Amino acid sequence: MSVKWIYRLGIILIVSAAWFTKGYFHPDEHFQLLEFANWKAGFTPTADLPWEFSEKMRPALQPVIAWLFVAGSRAAGFFNPFVITFVLRLISGLAAFWVYKKWAGTLTGKAEQPFFLWLVFGCLFMPMLSVRFSSENYASLSLLLGTLYLWNYSTSKNLKHLLWSGLLLGLSFSFRFQMTFAVLGASAWLMYYHLPQRKHLIVFALSGIAGVAAGIVADRWFYGEWVITPWNYFQSNII
């Protein structure tokens, strides 16, 4: 089968997974993302939220994204939670498809692309997981795209690639704090094998800070005060 037809099959699988999937893969996907957004929209009482809300330890970036869809549909006079969750799944799946396609085109030659793509779309748990509106999925996609830009920078030394990489790696952390270790590993690879110029390092660092700052600003708006959710997460779960 040609690469073109594998892509077509991939799109069919992604859309089918978005349409037929019910509920959530893990309760956190609902109770700590969609319910948080529902609370901000004024539907869910504070008493019904999980204990993590009062601890202010969950990143608000994804609940804010979900809230935009809730608020937008209400403003348009049409609010249906089932439609909103389907749209969120579909957007998540299409974003994953785009990232997989970019990786296939960058890292593999014509002979290897079909094999790579069959691994991505042929393992049927991949389309199912790719449509999840979960922190694991969004953090992983940000990491995959960020490391792809790192790879492109290693061959082109194009500063734009480093800027996008830093921003995406920062967002990966903002979506899920455990990604710290992966982000540090990717940064260490860049430093060890492709030591950039000082100007490039500054751009990489500042763009990464911008990705983290986006999460901090989302937390400020969501919780109504300045909070350091990564520290609260560490304190509640580790200390």
Coordinates of C-alpha atoms in Angstrom, one line a residue:
M1 CA 0.0 0.0 0.0
S2 CA 1.3 3.4 -0.9
V3 CA 2.0 6.1 1.7
K4 CA -0.9 8.2 0.3
W5 CA -3.3 5.3 1.0
I6 CA -1.9 4.8 4.5
Y7 CA -2.5 8.4 5.3
R8 CA -6.1 8.1 4.1
L9 CA -6.6 5.0 6.2
G10 CA -5.1 6.9 9.2
I11 CA -7.6 9.7 8.8
I12 CA -10.5 7.3 8.6
L13 CA -9.2 5.6 11.8
I14 CA -8.7 8.9 13.6
V15 CA -12.1 10.2 12.7
S16 CA -13.8 6.9 13.6
A17 CA -12.0 6.8 17.0
A18 CA -13.2 10.4 17.7
W19 CA -16.8 9.5 16.7
F20 CA -17.2 6.1 18.4
T21 CA -15.1 6.5 21.5
K22 CA -17.3 6.9 24.6
G23 CA -16.4 8.5 28.0
Y24 CA -12.8 8.7 29.0
F25 CA -9.7 6.5 29.0
H26 CA -8.8 7.5 32.6
P27 CA -11.1 9.4 35.0
D28 CA -8.6 12.3 35.2
E29 CA -9.4 13.1 31.6
H30 CA -12.9 14.0 32.7
F31 CA -12.8 15.0 36.3
Q32 CA -9.6 17.2 36.2
L33 CA -10.0 18.7 32.7
L34 CA -13.6 18.8 31.5
E35 CA -15.2 19.2 34.9
F36 CA -12.7 22.0 35.7
A37 CA -13.8 23.7 32.5
N38 CA -17.4 23.1 33.4
W39 CA -16.8 24.7 36.8
K40 CA -15.3 27.8 35.2
A41 CA -18.3 28.0 32.9
G42 CA -20.6 28.0 35.9
F43 CA -22.2 24.6 35.6
T44 CA -20.3 22.3 38.1
P45 CA -20.5 23.3 41.9
T46 CA -17.1 23.6 43.6
A47 CA -18.2 20.9 46.1
D48 CA -18.3 18.4 43.2
L49 CA -14.7 18.9 42.1
P50 CA -11.9 16.6 43.2
W51 CA -9.6 17.4 46.0
E52 CA -6.8 18.5 43.6
F53 CA -8.9 21.7 42.8
S54 CA -8.7 23.0 46.4
E55 CA -4.9 22.2 46.4
K56 CA -4.5 24.3 43.2
M57 CA -2.1 21.7 41.9
R58 CA -3.5 20.9 38.4
P59 CA -2.4 22.9 35.4
A60 CA -5.2 25.0 34.0
L61 CA -4.0 25.3 30.4
Q62 CA -6.2 22.4 29.1
P63 CA -9.3 23.3 31.1
V64 CA -9.0 26.8 29.6
I65 CA -8.9 25.3 26.1
A66 CA -12.1 23.3 26.9
W67 CA -13.7 26.3 28.5
L68 CA -13.2 28.3 25.2
F69 CA -15.3 25.7 23.4
V70 CA -18.0 25.7 26.2
A71 CA -18.2 29.5 26.3
G72 CA -18.1 29.8 22.5
S73 CA -21.0 27.3 22.0
R74 CA -23.0 29.1 24.7
A75 CA -22.4 32.5 23.1
A76 CA -23.6 31.0 19.8
G77 CA -26.8 29.7 21.4
F78 CA -25.9 26.1 21.1
F79 CA -24.5 24.1 24.0
N80 CA -24.2 20.3 23.8
P81 CA -21.6 18.7 25.9
F82 CA -21.5 15.6 23.7
V83 CA -20.8 17.6 20.6
I84 CA -18.1 19.6 22.4
T85 CA -16.3 16.5 23.7
F86 CA -16.5 15.0 20.1
V87 CA -15.0 18.2 18.7
L88 CA -12.2 18.1 21.3
R89 CA -11.5 14.4 20.5
L90 CA -11.5 15.2 16.7
I91 CA -9.1 18.2 17.1
S92 CA -6.8 16.1 19.3
G93 CA -6.7 13.3 16.7
L94 CA -6.1 15.5 13.8
A95 CA -3.3 17.3 15.7
A96 CA -1.8 13.9 16.4
F97 CA -2.1 12.9 12.7
W98 CA -0.3 16.0 11.6
V99 CA 2.5 15.4 14.1
Y100 CA 2.9 11.8 12.9
K101 CA 3.0 12.9 9.3
K102 CA 5.7 15.5 10.0
W103 CA 7.8 12.9 11.8
A104 CA 7.4 10.4 9.0
G105 CA 8.4 13.0 6.4
T106 CA 11.5 14.1 8.4
L107 CA 13.0 11.0 9.8
T108 CA 12.3 8.3 7.3
G109 CA 13.0 7.8 3.6
K110 CA 10.5 6.6 1.0
A111 CA 11.3 3.0 1.7
E112 CA 10.8 3.4 5.5
Q113 CA 7.8 5.6 5.6
P114 CA 5.2 2.9 5.0
F115 CA 6.7 0.8 7.8
F116 CA 6.7 3.8 10.2
L117 CA 3.2 4.7 9.4
W118 CA 1.9 1.2 9.7
L119 CA 3.4 1.2 13.2
V120 CA 1.5 4.4 14.0
F121 CA -1.9 3.6 12.5
G122 CA -1.8 -0.2 12.2
C123 CA -1.6 -0.6 16.0
L124 CA -5.2 0.2 16.7
F125 CA -4.6 1.5 20.2
M126 CA -2.7 4.4 18.6
P127 CA -5.8 6.1 16.9
M128 CA -7.8 5.5 20.1
L129 CA -5.2 7.1 22.3
S130 CA -4.5 9.9 19.8
V131 CA -8.0 11.3 20.1
R132 CA -7.9 11.6 23.9
F133 CA -8.3 15.1 25.3
S134 CA -5.8 14.2 28.0
S135 CA -2.8 15.9 29.5
E136 CA -0.7 12.8 28.6
N137 CA -1.7 13.2 24.9
Y138 CA -1.2 17.0 24.7
A139 CA 2.1 16.9 26.5
S140 CA 3.4 14.1 24.4
L141 CA 2.3 15.8 21.1
S142 CA 4.0 19.0 22.2
L143 CA 7.2 17.0 23.1
L144 CA 7.2 15.1 19.8
L145 CA 6.8 18.3 17.8
G146 CA 9.3 20.1 20.0
T147 CA 12.0 17.4 19.5
L148 CA 11.2 17.4 15.8
Y149 CA 12.2 21.0 15.6
L150 CA 15.3 20.2 17.7
W151 CA 16.2 17.6 15.1
N152 CA 15.6 20.1 12.3
Y153 CA 17.8 22.6 14.1
S154 CA 20.6 20.1 14.4
T155 CA 20.8 19.8 10.6
S156 CA 19.9 23.4 9.5
K157 CA 21.0 25.6 12.4
N158 CA 17.9 27.7 11.7
L159 CA 17.1 29.8 14.7
K160 CA 13.3 29.6 14.0
H161 CA 13.4 25.9 14.6
L162 CA 15.0 26.5 18.0
L163 CA 12.4 29.1 18.9
W164 CA 9.5 26.7 18.1
S165 CA 11.2 23.9 19.9
G166 CA 11.7 25.8 23.1
L167 CA 8.1 27.0 23.1
L168 CA 6.7 23.5 22.5
L169 CA 8.9 21.9 25.1
G170 CA 7.7 24.6 27.6
L171 CA 4.1 23.9 26.7
S172 CA 4.7 20.2 27.1
F173 CA 5.7 20.9 30.7
S174 CA 2.7 23.2 31.2
F175 CA 0.3 20.5 30.1
R176 CA 1.9 17.8 32.3
F177 CA 4.6 18.5 34.9
Q178 CA 6.1 15.0 34.7
M179 CA 7.4 15.9 31.3
T180 CA 10.2 17.8 33.1
F181 CA 12.5 14.8 32.7
A182 CA 11.8 14.4 28.9
V183 CA 12.3 18.1 28.4
L184 CA 15.6 18.1 30.3
G185 CA 16.7 15.1 28.3
A186 CA 16.0 16.8 25.0
S187 CA 17.7 19.9 26.1
A188 CA 20.8 17.9 27.3
W189 CA 20.9 16.2 23.9
L190 CA 20.9 19.6 22.2
M191 CA 23.7 20.9 24.5
Y192 CA 25.9 17.9 24.2
Y193 CA 25.7 17.1 20.5
H194 CA 24.9 20.5 19.0
L195 CA 26.2 23.2 21.3
P196 CA 24.4 26.3 20.0
Q197 CA 25.7 29.8 19.8
R198 CA 25.0 32.0 22.9
K199 CA 22.3 33.9 20.9
H200 CA 20.6 30.7 20.0
L201 CA 20.7 29.4 23.5
I202 CA 19.1 32.6 24.8
V203 CA 16.3 32.2 22.2
F204 CA 15.8 28.6 23.2
A205 CA 15.6 29.5 26.9
L206 CA 13.3 32.5 26.4
S207 CA 10.9 30.6 24.2
G208 CA 10.8 27.7 26.7
I209 CA 10.0 30.2 29.5
A210 CA 7.2 31.6 27.3
G211 CA 5.7 28.1 27.1
V212 CA 5.8 27.8 30.8
A213 CA 4.5 31.4 31.3
A214 CA 1.5 30.5 29.2
G215 CA 0.6 27.9 31.8
I216 CA 1.2 30.3 34.6
V217 CA -1.1 32.9 33.0
A218 CA -3.8 30.3 32.4
D219 CA -3.5 29.3 36.1
R220 CA -3.9 32.9 37.2
W221 CA -7.0 33.4 35.2
F222 CA -8.5 30.0 36.1
Y223 CA -7.9 30.0 39.9
G224 CA -8.3 33.7 40.3
E225 CA -4.9 34.3 42.0
W226 CA -1.3 33.8 41.3
V227 CA -0.4 30.2 42.0
I228 CA 2.6 28.0 41.3
T229 CA 0.8 24.8 40.3
P230 CA 4.0 22.8 39.6
W231 CA 5.2 23.4 43.2
N232 CA 1.8 22.6 44.6
Y233 CA 1.7 19.4 42.6
F234 CA 5.2 18.4 43.9
Q235 CA 4.3 19.4 47.5
S236 CA 1.0 17.5 47.5
N237 CA 2.2 14.3 45.8
I238 CA 5.9 14.0 46.8
I239 CA 6.5 16.0 50.0

